[in-house]
Amino acid sequence: MLRSALTELLPEVLEAQVCVVGGGPAGIVTALELSRRGIEVLLIEAGGKDGPSAGEDAYAGVSSGRPYPLQGSRLRWLGGTSNHWGGWVRPLDPIDFLDRPGQSLPAWPIKHADLKPWYDHADGWCEVPAGDYDIEQLGLMGTGRIFDLSAGQEFQNAFFRVSPPTRFGQRYRSEIAASDRLDCWTDLTVVELIQASAVIREVRAVTTSGTETRVRANQFVLAMGGLEVPRLLLAQSEVPGNQAGLVGACFMDHFGIQPGRLLAADGLRYGMFDWNGQTIIPMLKPAEGLLEDEALPNASIRLAATRPEQFLPPDYWSNRAISALQGGEAMTYDVIFINEPMPDPRSRLTLVDQQDSFGLPRLQLHWHLPPGEFGRALRLVDRFRHFVGQVGLGRFQWLRREGLPEGQTPGIGYHHMGTTRMSAAPDAGVTDPNCRVWDRDNLYVASSSLFSTAGFANPTLTICALASRLADHLADQYRLQP
C-alpha cells in the first residue's frame, strides 16, 4: 500500500515486523526485499509521493571549514536523491575494503567478496546488465577508443555502467502500492526513538500539520541519507551507537580536480557512449599494486576531448614521450580526477541550537578539506603524468599544482558517506558488520553513512547491495524462529 499521512486518516499507532525509515534507494530496496520474503514491513518517507512537501526546509543547515550545499544536495520525496541521480553504476574495488597507507581509521570489516553476490543483485535494482566490471570483457582493446594497457602497469582501464537512471520512487511505485506485506506512508517524519535499555521500543513520527503517530516494530532500519541518519541519532537524549564518539564523524564526499591537459591520440572515448547494447563510461584508475604500496587515493581519471592539434610538424611524433601517436592525429583532453576521500573524524556533523518545523535540531557540517588535503590527489596526478610520458601515451601539461583555497568548493558528488561507519569493533565505528548499531539490539542502518571508506565509485550500487544483504539478514531471523 502507498498512502500519504496528509490526505488519509493516520492511525495513532502503526505496527509491523520491520519499520524502515527513509524512502530512497536504501529504504525501497530493504522494504521490498523483506516484503518479497513475506515479512510485514512499514516504510516511512518524510517527503511526498511526487515531489517535495512543505517540510523541505528541514534540510537547511550551516557549514564550516569548506563550504558545502547542505540543503541543495538532498531531495525529500519518495525515491530520495535517486530523483537527481546521474545513473553511474560501479561497485567499490576490492582494495577499497582493505586497510591502506595513509588511513587513520580501519577500513571495512567486510570484504569485497562478501558483497559480490549482492552487487550482482544490485545491478538489477539499478537496471543495468548484471556481470563483472572487468573492462576486458567489453572488447574495447585494440579499437582505438581506449589506451591499450597491460596488466601490471601503474594505471589501468576500467568503466562505469549507466542506469536509465533509475528513479526508485517511480520505478518501484507500483510494486509498493500493490504489496499486501508493505505499508508505505509518505509525508511522515520520524523525530524520536523511544528507547528502553538496549532496544528501540517504538518511534514517534509527525506530519507537517502536526498530526502524530507511534510506530511499533520488532526491528527498525534507518535508511535515510548520510546526513539524516546521524542527525536523527544525535537528536536523541541518549545517542545510539556513539560509544566511540563517531556518530556524525568522518563525513566524506568525492571531490573532483582538473589538474591539467593531455595531448594524446585522437578518437579516445573516455566518456559516455553505447557499446554492445549497454551504456558505459570508460575511465582510467590506479592499479591496486600502486595503492597497496603508497599513501595515494583511489580515483577515476576521465579524459574529455577539447580540441584537435592540427598544426604540429610531422617530426614531432618521433618524440619518444608520444611514440604511440606516430603517424596519427592528436587531440587535447582535459584530465579530470574524481578522488577518494579519506575518513577523518575532523570532518563532522553536529547539531546547532536551532530547530526545524518538526522540532529536530538543524545540522552543522564541518568539512575538513583544507588545501593541504589535496596533496594525496596531486601526488597521484604526478604519478599519472610520469606514467603517460614513460609508456608513450601522450604528454601531460600541468594547469594546477595546488589545492583549492579554503573558501572554494571543488566539484563534488553530493555523496554523503561515512557518518555512521561500519566497523569490526565498537571502538572504531557505529554499526557492526551486519549493519546493527553496536549498542542497540534491534536498530539497523541502511545508508551511505555506513561506508568505512569510500573509493571513487558513486555509492548507489553499494547502497543497494548493502540494503539487499541487510534484508536477507533480517529475514533470516524470522526463518530461524521456531
Short mmCIF file of C-alpha atoms in Angstrom, two decimals:
data_model
loop_
_atom_site.label_atom_id
_atom_site.label_comp_id
_atom_site.label_asym_id
_atom_site.label_seq_id
_atom_site.Cartn_x
_atom_site.Cartn_y
_atom_site.Cartn_z
CA MET A 1 0.00 0.00 0.00
CA LEU A 2 1.08 3.57 -0.67
CA ARG A 3 -0.55 6.32 1.38
CA SER A 4 0.03 9.94 2.35
CA ALA A 5 -0.25 10.92 6.01
CA LEU A 6 -1.60 14.31 4.86
CA THR A 7 -4.54 13.03 2.84
CA GLU A 8 -5.58 9.84 4.66
CA LEU A 9 -6.54 9.12 8.24
CA LEU A 10 -3.34 8.44 10.17
CA PRO A 11 -3.77 5.82 12.92
CA GLU A 12 -2.49 6.63 16.40
CA VAL A 13 -0.32 3.51 16.22
CA LEU A 14 1.27 1.80 13.21
CA GLU A 15 2.69 -1.71 13.57
CA ALA A 16 4.82 -4.08 11.50
CA GLN A 17 7.52 -6.67 11.92
CA VAL A 18 10.13 -4.29 10.47
CA CYS A 19 9.95 -0.49 10.23
CA VAL A 20 12.13 1.11 7.55
CA VAL A 21 12.66 4.88 7.88
CA GLY A 22 13.53 6.58 4.60
CA GLY A 23 12.12 6.09 1.11
CA GLY A 24 15.24 6.48 -1.04
CA PRO A 25 17.07 3.60 -2.79
CA ALA A 26 18.23 2.06 0.51
CA GLY A 27 14.79 2.12 2.08
CA ILE A 28 12.90 0.97 -1.00
CA VAL A 29 15.28 -1.93 -1.64
CA THR A 30 15.25 -3.00 2.03
CA ALA A 31 11.46 -2.80 2.27
CA LEU A 32 10.73 -4.60 -1.00
CA GLU A 33 13.33 -7.30 -0.37
CA LEU A 34 11.72 -8.00 3.01
CA SER A 35 8.14 -7.91 1.71
CA ARG A 36 9.07 -10.32 -1.10
CA ARG A 37 10.22 -12.71 1.63
CA GLY A 38 6.85 -12.48 3.38
CA ILE A 39 7.90 -10.04 6.13
CA GLU A 40 5.41 -7.35 7.15
CA VAL A 41 7.11 -4.00 6.57
CA LEU A 42 6.27 -0.39 7.29
CA LEU A 43 8.13 2.10 5.06
CA ILE A 44 8.11 5.74 6.18
CA GLU A 45 9.06 8.59 3.83
CA ALA A 46 9.32 12.16 5.12
CA GLY A 47 8.56 13.77 1.75
CA GLY A 48 5.67 13.42 -0.66
CA LYS A 49 4.89 10.85 -3.33
CA ASP A 50 5.81 13.01 -6.32
CA GLY A 51 7.77 15.99 -5.07
CA PRO A 52 8.94 17.99 -2.07
CA SER A 53 6.46 18.55 0.71
CA ALA A 54 6.21 21.56 2.99
CA GLY A 55 8.95 20.03 5.16
CA GLU A 56 11.77 20.54 2.62
CA ASP A 57 13.14 23.39 4.75
CA ALA A 58 14.08 20.78 7.37
CA TYR A 59 17.23 20.13 5.33
CA ALA A 60 18.57 23.66 5.82
CA GLY A 61 21.74 23.88 7.90
CA VAL A 62 25.10 25.59 8.17
CA SER A 63 28.60 24.58 7.14
CA SER A 64 32.09 25.48 8.29
CA GLY A 65 35.52 24.54 7.04
CA ARG A 66 34.99 24.20 3.30
CA PRO A 67 31.54 25.46 2.13
CA TYR A 68 29.01 22.72 1.37
CA PRO A 69 25.43 22.93 -0.06
CA LEU A 70 23.59 21.07 2.70
CA GLN A 71 20.05 21.70 1.50
CA GLY A 72 20.61 21.57 -2.24
CA SER A 73 22.36 18.20 -2.07
CA ARG A 74 19.29 16.33 -0.75
CA LEU A 75 15.81 15.62 -2.08
CA ARG A 76 12.86 14.94 0.20
CA TRP A 77 10.32 12.77 -1.60
CA LEU A 78 9.78 9.11 -2.49
CA GLY A 79 12.89 7.90 -4.26
CA GLY A 80 15.15 10.28 -2.34
CA THR A 81 18.22 11.55 -4.12
CA SER A 82 17.78 8.97 -6.89
CA ASN A 83 15.47 11.68 -8.25
CA HIS A 84 18.56 13.63 -9.32
CA TRP A 85 20.98 10.71 -9.72
CA GLY A 86 23.14 10.69 -12.84
CA GLY A 87 22.98 6.89 -13.13
CA TRP A 88 26.67 6.00 -12.81
CA VAL A 89 26.94 2.39 -11.61
CA ARG A 90 30.05 0.64 -10.36
CA PRO A 91 30.96 -1.37 -7.24
CA LEU A 92 33.77 -0.39 -4.93
CA ASP A 93 37.07 -2.01 -5.85
CA PRO A 94 38.37 -4.92 -3.73
CA ILE A 95 41.19 -2.71 -2.43
CA ASP A 96 38.65 -0.17 -1.14
CA PHE A 97 37.71 -2.65 1.60
CA LEU A 98 41.29 -3.03 2.85
CA ASP A 99 43.48 -1.04 5.23
CA ARG A 100 45.96 1.04 3.24
CA PRO A 101 48.77 3.52 3.86
CA GLY A 102 47.52 6.94 4.91
CA GLN A 103 44.28 5.80 6.57
CA SER A 104 43.82 6.88 10.19
CA LEU A 105 40.87 4.54 10.86
CA PRO A 106 40.24 0.89 9.95
CA ALA A 107 38.63 0.08 6.62
CA TRP A 108 35.54 -2.08 6.20
CA PRO A 109 35.03 -5.11 8.46
CA ILE A 110 33.73 -6.98 5.41
CA LYS A 111 35.47 -7.78 2.13
CA HIS A 112 34.52 -7.23 -1.48
CA ALA A 113 33.79 -10.95 -1.75
CA ASP A 114 31.16 -10.64 0.98
CA LEU A 115 29.26 -8.12 -1.13
CA LYS A 116 29.91 -9.71 -4.54
CA PRO A 117 26.63 -11.71 -4.72
CA TRP A 118 24.73 -8.65 -3.52
CA TYR A 119 26.43 -6.44 -6.10
CA ASP A 120 25.13 -8.80 -8.78
CA HIS A 121 21.68 -8.45 -7.23
CA ALA A 122 22.01 -4.66 -7.02
CA ASP A 123 22.69 -4.42 -10.77
CA GLY A 124 19.08 -5.50 -11.26
CA TRP A 125 17.75 -2.86 -8.87
CA CYS A 126 19.72 -0.22 -10.80
CA GLU A 127 18.55 -1.60 -14.17
CA VAL A 128 21.95 -2.32 -15.68
CA PRO A 129 23.20 -5.63 -17.12
CA ALA A 130 24.49 -7.96 -14.43
CA GLY A 131 28.06 -9.12 -14.60
CA ASP A 132 31.57 -8.30 -13.52
CA TYR A 133 33.18 -4.94 -14.12
CA ASP A 134 36.35 -6.18 -15.82
CA ILE A 135 36.79 -3.97 -18.90
CA GLU A 136 38.46 -6.81 -20.78
CA GLN A 137 35.06 -8.44 -21.31
CA LEU A 138 33.77 -5.41 -23.26
CA GLY A 139 36.08 -5.98 -26.24
CA LEU A 140 37.32 -2.39 -26.39
CA MET A 141 41.04 -3.19 -26.52
CA GLY A 142 42.54 -2.58 -29.93
CA THR A 143 39.67 -0.41 -31.13
CA GLY A 144 41.47 2.91 -30.58
CA ARG A 145 38.78 4.04 -28.16
CA ILE A 146 40.90 3.43 -25.05
CA PHE A 147 44.59 3.02 -24.34
CA ASP A 148 45.98 -0.50 -24.77
CA LEU A 149 47.29 -1.10 -21.25
CA SER A 150 48.68 -4.39 -19.99
CA ALA A 151 48.32 -5.97 -16.58
CA GLY A 152 50.95 -4.87 -14.11
CA GLN A 153 51.13 -1.27 -15.27
CA GLU A 154 50.58 1.50 -12.72
CA PHE A 155 47.30 2.65 -14.30
CA GLN A 156 44.52 0.53 -15.74
CA ASN A 157 41.37 0.91 -17.79
CA ALA A 158 38.02 0.50 -16.04
CA PHE A 159 34.41 1.52 -16.65
CA PHE A 160 31.05 2.51 -15.21
CA ARG A 161 27.74 1.13 -16.39
CA VAL A 162 24.97 3.70 -16.78
CA SER A 163 21.48 3.27 -15.35
CA PRO A 164 18.48 4.82 -17.25
CA PRO A 165 18.87 6.40 -14.47
CA THR A 166 16.51 4.55 -12.16
CA ARG A 167 14.18 6.88 -10.25
CA PHE A 168 13.43 4.45 -7.45
CA GLY A 169 10.20 6.11 -6.30
CA GLN A 170 8.72 5.97 -9.79
CA ARG A 171 10.22 2.69 -10.95
CA TYR A 172 9.07 0.66 -7.91
CA ARG A 173 5.91 2.57 -7.03
CA SER A 174 3.50 0.02 -8.50
CA GLU A 175 5.06 -2.84 -6.53
CA ILE A 176 4.97 -0.78 -3.33
CA ALA A 177 1.30 0.10 -3.92
CA ALA A 178 0.29 -3.47 -4.79
CA SER A 179 2.10 -5.27 -1.96
CA ASP A 180 -0.06 -6.67 0.82
CA ARG A 181 3.05 -7.02 3.02
CA LEU A 182 4.32 -3.46 2.64
CA ASP A 183 2.58 -0.40 4.05
CA CYS A 184 4.24 2.81 2.84
CA TRP A 185 3.37 6.18 4.37
CA THR A 186 4.67 9.41 2.83
CA ASP A 187 4.65 12.91 4.35
CA LEU A 188 5.61 11.44 7.73
CA THR A 189 8.79 12.43 9.59
CA VAL A 190 10.35 10.35 12.36
CA VAL A 191 11.52 12.67 15.15
CA GLU A 192 12.15 10.45 18.18
CA LEU A 193 13.44 6.99 19.01
CA ILE A 194 11.75 5.80 22.18
CA GLN A 195 14.31 3.57 23.87
CA ALA A 196 14.32 1.08 26.71
CA SER A 197 17.66 -0.37 27.74
CA ALA A 198 19.31 -1.77 24.61
CA VAL A 199 16.26 -1.73 22.33
CA ILE A 200 14.07 0.70 20.45
CA ARG A 201 10.52 0.21 21.70
CA GLU A 202 8.84 2.50 19.19
CA VAL A 203 9.38 5.67 17.21
CA ARG A 204 7.39 8.88 17.15
CA ALA A 205 6.55 10.42 13.79
CA VAL A 206 4.75 13.64 12.84
CA THR A 207 3.29 15.32 9.75
CA THR A 208 3.73 18.92 8.64
CA SER A 209 0.24 19.62 10.02
CA GLY A 210 1.27 18.38 13.48
CA THR A 211 -0.54 15.03 13.47
CA GLU A 212 1.43 12.42 15.40
CA THR A 213 1.66 8.64 15.38
CA ARG A 214 3.69 5.95 17.15
CA VAL A 215 5.34 3.14 15.20
CA ARG A 216 5.98 -0.24 16.82
CA ALA A 217 8.10 -2.98 15.26
CA ASN A 218 10.49 -5.78 16.13
CA GLN A 219 13.33 -4.18 14.15
CA PHE A 220 13.92 -0.63 12.99
CA VAL A 221 16.07 0.28 9.98
CA LEU A 222 17.30 3.85 9.47
CA ALA A 223 17.57 4.14 5.70
CA MET A 224 17.85 7.89 5.27
CA GLY A 225 20.88 9.58 3.74
CA GLY A 226 24.32 10.12 5.18
CA LEU A 227 23.27 13.41 6.79
CA GLU A 228 19.84 12.49 8.13
CA VAL A 229 20.76 9.20 9.83
CA PRO A 230 23.35 10.79 12.15
CA ARG A 231 21.12 13.83 12.62
CA LEU A 232 18.29 11.69 13.99
CA LEU A 233 20.67 9.72 16.22
CA LEU A 234 22.36 12.84 17.58
CA ALA A 235 18.97 14.40 18.35
CA GLN A 236 18.17 11.68 20.91
CA SER A 237 18.77 12.26 24.62
CA GLU A 238 20.78 9.04 24.63
CA VAL A 239 22.63 8.74 21.32
CA PRO A 240 22.66 5.15 19.99
CA GLY A 241 25.97 3.88 18.66
CA ASN A 242 28.04 6.76 19.99
CA GLN A 243 30.26 4.75 22.34
CA ALA A 244 33.33 5.88 20.34
CA GLY A 245 32.06 9.40 19.63
CA LEU A 246 31.80 8.62 15.91
CA VAL A 247 28.12 9.31 15.19
CA GLY A 248 28.31 12.16 12.69
CA ALA A 249 32.10 11.92 12.33
CA CYS A 250 34.17 11.02 9.26
CA PHE A 251 31.96 12.77 6.70
CA MET A 252 33.20 12.02 3.18
CA ASP A 253 32.29 13.13 -0.31
CA HIS A 254 34.06 12.51 -3.60
CA PHE A 255 35.79 15.65 -4.81
CA GLY A 256 37.00 16.42 -8.30
CA ILE A 257 40.02 18.29 -9.61
CA GLN A 258 41.07 19.22 -13.14
CA PRO A 259 44.83 19.48 -12.78
CA GLY A 260 45.92 19.55 -16.39
CA ARG A 261 45.61 18.62 -20.05
CA LEU A 262 46.82 15.63 -22.03
CA LEU A 263 47.98 15.64 -25.63
CA ALA A 264 47.23 12.12 -26.89
CA ALA A 265 45.81 10.18 -29.82
CA ASP A 266 42.59 11.40 -31.37
CA GLY A 267 39.48 9.21 -31.00
CA LEU A 268 39.87 8.16 -27.36
CA ARG A 269 36.45 7.61 -25.77
CA TYR A 270 36.78 8.13 -22.02
CA GLY A 271 33.23 9.43 -21.81
CA MET A 272 29.71 8.05 -22.07
CA PHE A 273 28.72 6.04 -25.16
CA ASP A 274 26.71 2.96 -26.16
CA TRP A 275 28.64 -0.23 -26.74
CA ASN A 276 27.26 -3.70 -27.50
CA GLY A 277 23.82 -2.99 -26.07
CA GLN A 278 24.79 -1.12 -22.92
CA THR A 279 25.73 2.43 -22.00
CA ILE A 280 29.20 2.70 -20.49
CA ILE A 281 31.72 5.30 -19.31
CA PRO A 282 35.32 4.09 -19.69
CA MET A 283 37.90 5.72 -17.44
CA LEU A 284 41.37 5.13 -16.03
CA LYS A 285 42.30 4.30 -12.44
CA PRO A 286 45.42 3.50 -10.42
CA ALA A 287 46.35 -0.16 -10.23
CA GLU A 288 45.85 -1.91 -6.92
CA GLY A 289 49.59 -2.52 -6.55
CA LEU A 290 50.25 1.20 -6.61
CA LEU A 291 47.65 1.83 -3.91
CA GLU A 292 48.92 -1.00 -1.72
CA ASP A 293 52.42 0.44 -1.56
CA GLU A 294 51.87 4.19 -1.28
CA ALA A 295 49.58 6.63 0.54
CA LEU A 296 47.65 7.56 -2.59
CA PRO A 297 43.88 7.78 -3.08
CA ASN A 298 41.90 5.61 -5.43
CA ALA A 299 40.49 7.75 -8.23
CA SER A 300 38.74 7.66 -11.56
CA ILE A 301 40.50 9.58 -14.34
CA ARG A 302 38.45 10.87 -17.24
CA LEU A 303 39.69 12.40 -20.46
CA ALA A 304 37.37 14.98 -22.05
CA ALA A 305 38.31 15.90 -25.62
CA THR A 306 38.61 19.64 -26.14
CA ARG A 307 40.25 20.42 -29.49
CA PRO A 308 42.36 18.69 -32.15
CA GLU A 309 46.02 19.61 -32.58
CA GLN A 310 46.35 20.14 -36.35
CA PHE A 311 49.49 22.25 -36.60
CA LEU A 312 52.21 20.06 -35.14
CA PRO A 313 55.05 19.21 -37.57
CA PRO A 314 55.38 15.54 -38.66
CA ASP A 315 58.72 15.08 -36.88
CA TYR A 316 57.02 15.99 -33.57
CA TRP A 317 55.71 12.43 -33.38
CA SER A 318 59.22 11.00 -33.31
CA ASN A 319 59.46 12.19 -29.69
CA ARG A 320 59.64 9.03 -27.56
CA ALA A 321 57.22 10.54 -24.99
CA ILE A 322 54.41 10.34 -27.53
CA SER A 323 55.63 7.48 -29.70
CA ALA A 324 52.19 5.86 -29.58
CA LEU A 325 50.91 8.71 -31.79
CA GLN A 326 53.44 8.28 -34.57
CA GLY A 327 51.70 8.84 -37.88
CA GLY A 328 48.35 9.60 -36.25
CA GLU A 329 46.18 12.55 -35.34
CA ALA A 330 46.41 14.24 -31.94
CA MET A 331 43.76 15.61 -29.57
CA THR A 332 43.96 17.68 -26.42
CA TYR A 333 41.98 16.27 -23.47
CA ASP A 334 41.03 17.86 -20.19
CA VAL A 335 42.13 15.46 -17.42
CA ILE A 336 39.60 15.11 -14.60
CA PHE A 337 40.30 13.20 -11.37
CA ILE A 338 37.40 12.09 -9.15
CA ASN A 339 39.14 11.35 -5.87
CA GLU A 340 38.59 9.00 -2.97
CA PRO A 341 38.21 10.97 0.29
CA MET A 342 39.83 9.57 3.41
CA PRO A 343 37.83 9.10 6.65
CA ASP A 344 38.80 11.84 9.10
CA PRO A 345 36.98 12.48 12.41
CA ARG A 346 37.60 16.20 11.94
CA SER A 347 35.02 16.17 9.14
CA ARG A 348 31.97 16.03 11.35
CA LEU A 349 28.24 16.70 11.65
CA THR A 350 26.99 18.36 14.82
CA LEU A 351 23.69 19.91 15.86
CA VAL A 352 23.08 23.64 16.26
CA ASP A 353 20.82 25.41 18.71
CA GLN A 354 18.03 25.92 16.19
CA GLN A 355 15.11 23.63 15.34
CA ASP A 356 13.21 22.90 12.15
CA SER A 357 9.41 22.85 11.96
CA PHE A 358 9.36 19.25 13.23
CA GLY A 359 11.34 20.09 16.37
CA LEU A 360 14.57 18.45 15.20
CA PRO A 361 17.82 20.38 15.68
CA ARG A 362 19.40 21.62 12.48
CA LEU A 363 22.76 20.37 11.22
CA GLN A 364 26.17 21.92 11.03
CA LEU A 365 28.72 20.25 8.77
CA HIS A 366 32.39 20.96 9.31
CA TRP A 367 34.01 19.66 6.12
CA HIS A 368 37.70 19.30 6.84
CA LEU A 369 39.27 19.63 3.40
CA PRO A 370 42.00 22.30 3.70
CA PRO A 371 44.31 22.96 0.73
CA GLY A 372 46.90 20.55 2.12
CA GLU A 373 44.43 17.65 1.96
CA PHE A 374 44.68 17.81 -1.83
CA GLY A 375 48.26 16.61 -1.52
CA ARG A 376 47.48 12.90 -1.91
CA ALA A 377 45.41 13.57 -5.02
CA LEU A 378 48.10 15.77 -6.58
CA ARG A 379 50.77 13.14 -5.89
CA LEU A 380 48.60 10.67 -7.80
CA VAL A 381 48.33 13.18 -10.66
CA ASP A 382 52.11 13.41 -10.76
CA ARG A 383 52.40 9.61 -10.96
CA PHE A 384 49.92 9.68 -13.85
CA ARG A 385 51.93 12.41 -15.56
CA HIS A 386 55.11 10.32 -15.37
CA PHE A 387 53.25 7.19 -16.47
CA VAL A 388 51.74 8.56 -19.69
CA GLY A 389 55.10 10.00 -20.72
CA GLN A 390 57.08 6.92 -19.78
CA VAL A 391 54.93 4.49 -21.75
CA GLY A 392 54.41 6.87 -24.67
CA LEU A 393 50.69 7.50 -24.37
CA GLY A 394 50.89 11.28 -24.52
CA ARG A 395 52.19 14.44 -22.92
CA PHE A 396 50.71 15.95 -19.77
CA GLN A 397 50.60 19.68 -19.10
CA TRP A 398 50.00 20.93 -15.56
CA LEU A 399 47.35 23.60 -15.11
CA ARG A 400 47.07 23.50 -11.31
CA ARG A 401 49.59 22.04 -8.86
CA GLU A 402 47.98 23.13 -5.58
CA GLY A 403 44.73 22.58 -3.70
CA LEU A 404 41.81 24.97 -3.84
CA PRO A 405 41.70 27.83 -1.32
CA GLU A 406 39.65 27.08 1.79
CA GLY A 407 36.71 29.26 0.73
CA GLN A 408 36.14 27.43 -2.57
CA THR A 409 34.14 24.23 -3.06
CA PRO A 410 35.62 21.71 -5.51
CA GLY A 411 33.50 19.65 -7.81
CA ILE A 412 31.60 17.27 -5.51
CA GLY A 413 29.42 14.21 -5.94
CA TYR A 414 26.75 15.10 -3.36
CA HIS A 415 27.64 11.70 -1.88
CA HIS A 416 27.23 11.82 1.91
CA MET A 417 29.24 8.94 3.33
CA GLY A 418 30.90 7.67 6.49
CA THR A 419 28.89 9.32 9.27
CA THR A 420 27.75 6.05 10.96
CA ARG A 421 30.65 3.92 9.82
CA MET A 422 30.60 0.12 9.89
CA SER A 423 33.38 -1.43 11.98
CA ALA A 424 34.77 -4.69 13.31
CA ALA A 425 34.69 -3.41 16.91
CA PRO A 426 32.64 -0.81 18.80
CA ASP A 427 35.62 1.49 19.36
CA ALA A 428 36.05 2.10 15.62
CA GLY A 429 32.52 2.72 14.39
CA VAL A 430 28.77 2.88 14.89
CA THR A 431 27.44 -0.38 13.42
CA ASP A 432 28.62 -3.97 13.33
CA PRO A 433 29.29 -5.88 10.06
CA ASN A 434 25.56 -6.74 9.85
CA CYS A 435 24.63 -3.02 9.93
CA ARG A 436 23.28 -3.25 13.51
CA VAL A 437 24.02 -0.29 15.77
CA TRP A 438 26.55 -1.67 18.23
CA ASP A 439 24.68 -0.93 21.47
CA ARG A 440 21.10 -1.49 20.28
CA ASP A 441 19.70 -4.97 19.69
CA ASN A 442 17.07 -4.02 17.11
CA LEU A 443 18.32 -0.86 15.41
CA TYR A 444 19.96 -1.11 11.98
CA VAL A 445 21.30 1.29 9.36
CA ALA A 446 20.96 1.02 5.56
CA SER A 447 22.66 4.09 4.13
CA SER A 448 25.80 5.52 2.58
CA SER A 449 26.51 6.64 6.15
CA LEU A 450 27.77 3.06 6.70
CA PHE A 451 30.76 3.49 4.39
CA SER A 452 34.02 2.90 6.26
CA THR A 453 35.98 4.04 3.22
CA ALA A 454 34.61 5.48 0.01
CA GLY A 455 36.68 4.51 -3.05
CA PHE A 456 35.82 6.63 -6.08
CA ALA A 457 32.67 4.89 -7.35
CA ASN A 458 29.26 6.52 -6.98
CA PRO A 459 27.67 4.95 -3.87
CA THR A 460 24.25 3.95 -5.26
CA LEU A 461 25.16 0.38 -6.29
CA THR A 462 26.91 -0.29 -2.97
CA ILE A 463 23.93 1.18 -1.08
CA CYS A 464 21.60 -1.24 -2.89
CA ALA A 465 23.95 -4.18 -2.27
CA LEU A 466 24.16 -3.39 1.45
CA ALA A 467 20.37 -2.99 1.65
CA SER A 468 19.75 -6.35 -0.04
CA ARG A 469 22.29 -8.01 2.25
CA LEU A 470 20.66 -6.45 5.33
CA ALA A 471 17.17 -7.53 4.24
CA ASP A 472 18.41 -11.10 3.86
CA HIS A 473 19.97 -10.95 7.32
CA LEU A 474 16.74 -9.67 8.90
CA ALA A 475 14.62 -12.23 7.06
CA ASP A 476 16.93 -14.96 8.35
CA GLN A 477 15.94 -14.05 11.89
CA TYR A 478 12.33 -14.86 11.07
CA ARG A 479 13.21 -18.03 9.17
CA LEU A 480 15.15 -19.28 12.19
CA GLN A 481 12.31 -18.68 14.63
CA PRO A 482 10.53 -21.88 15.81
#
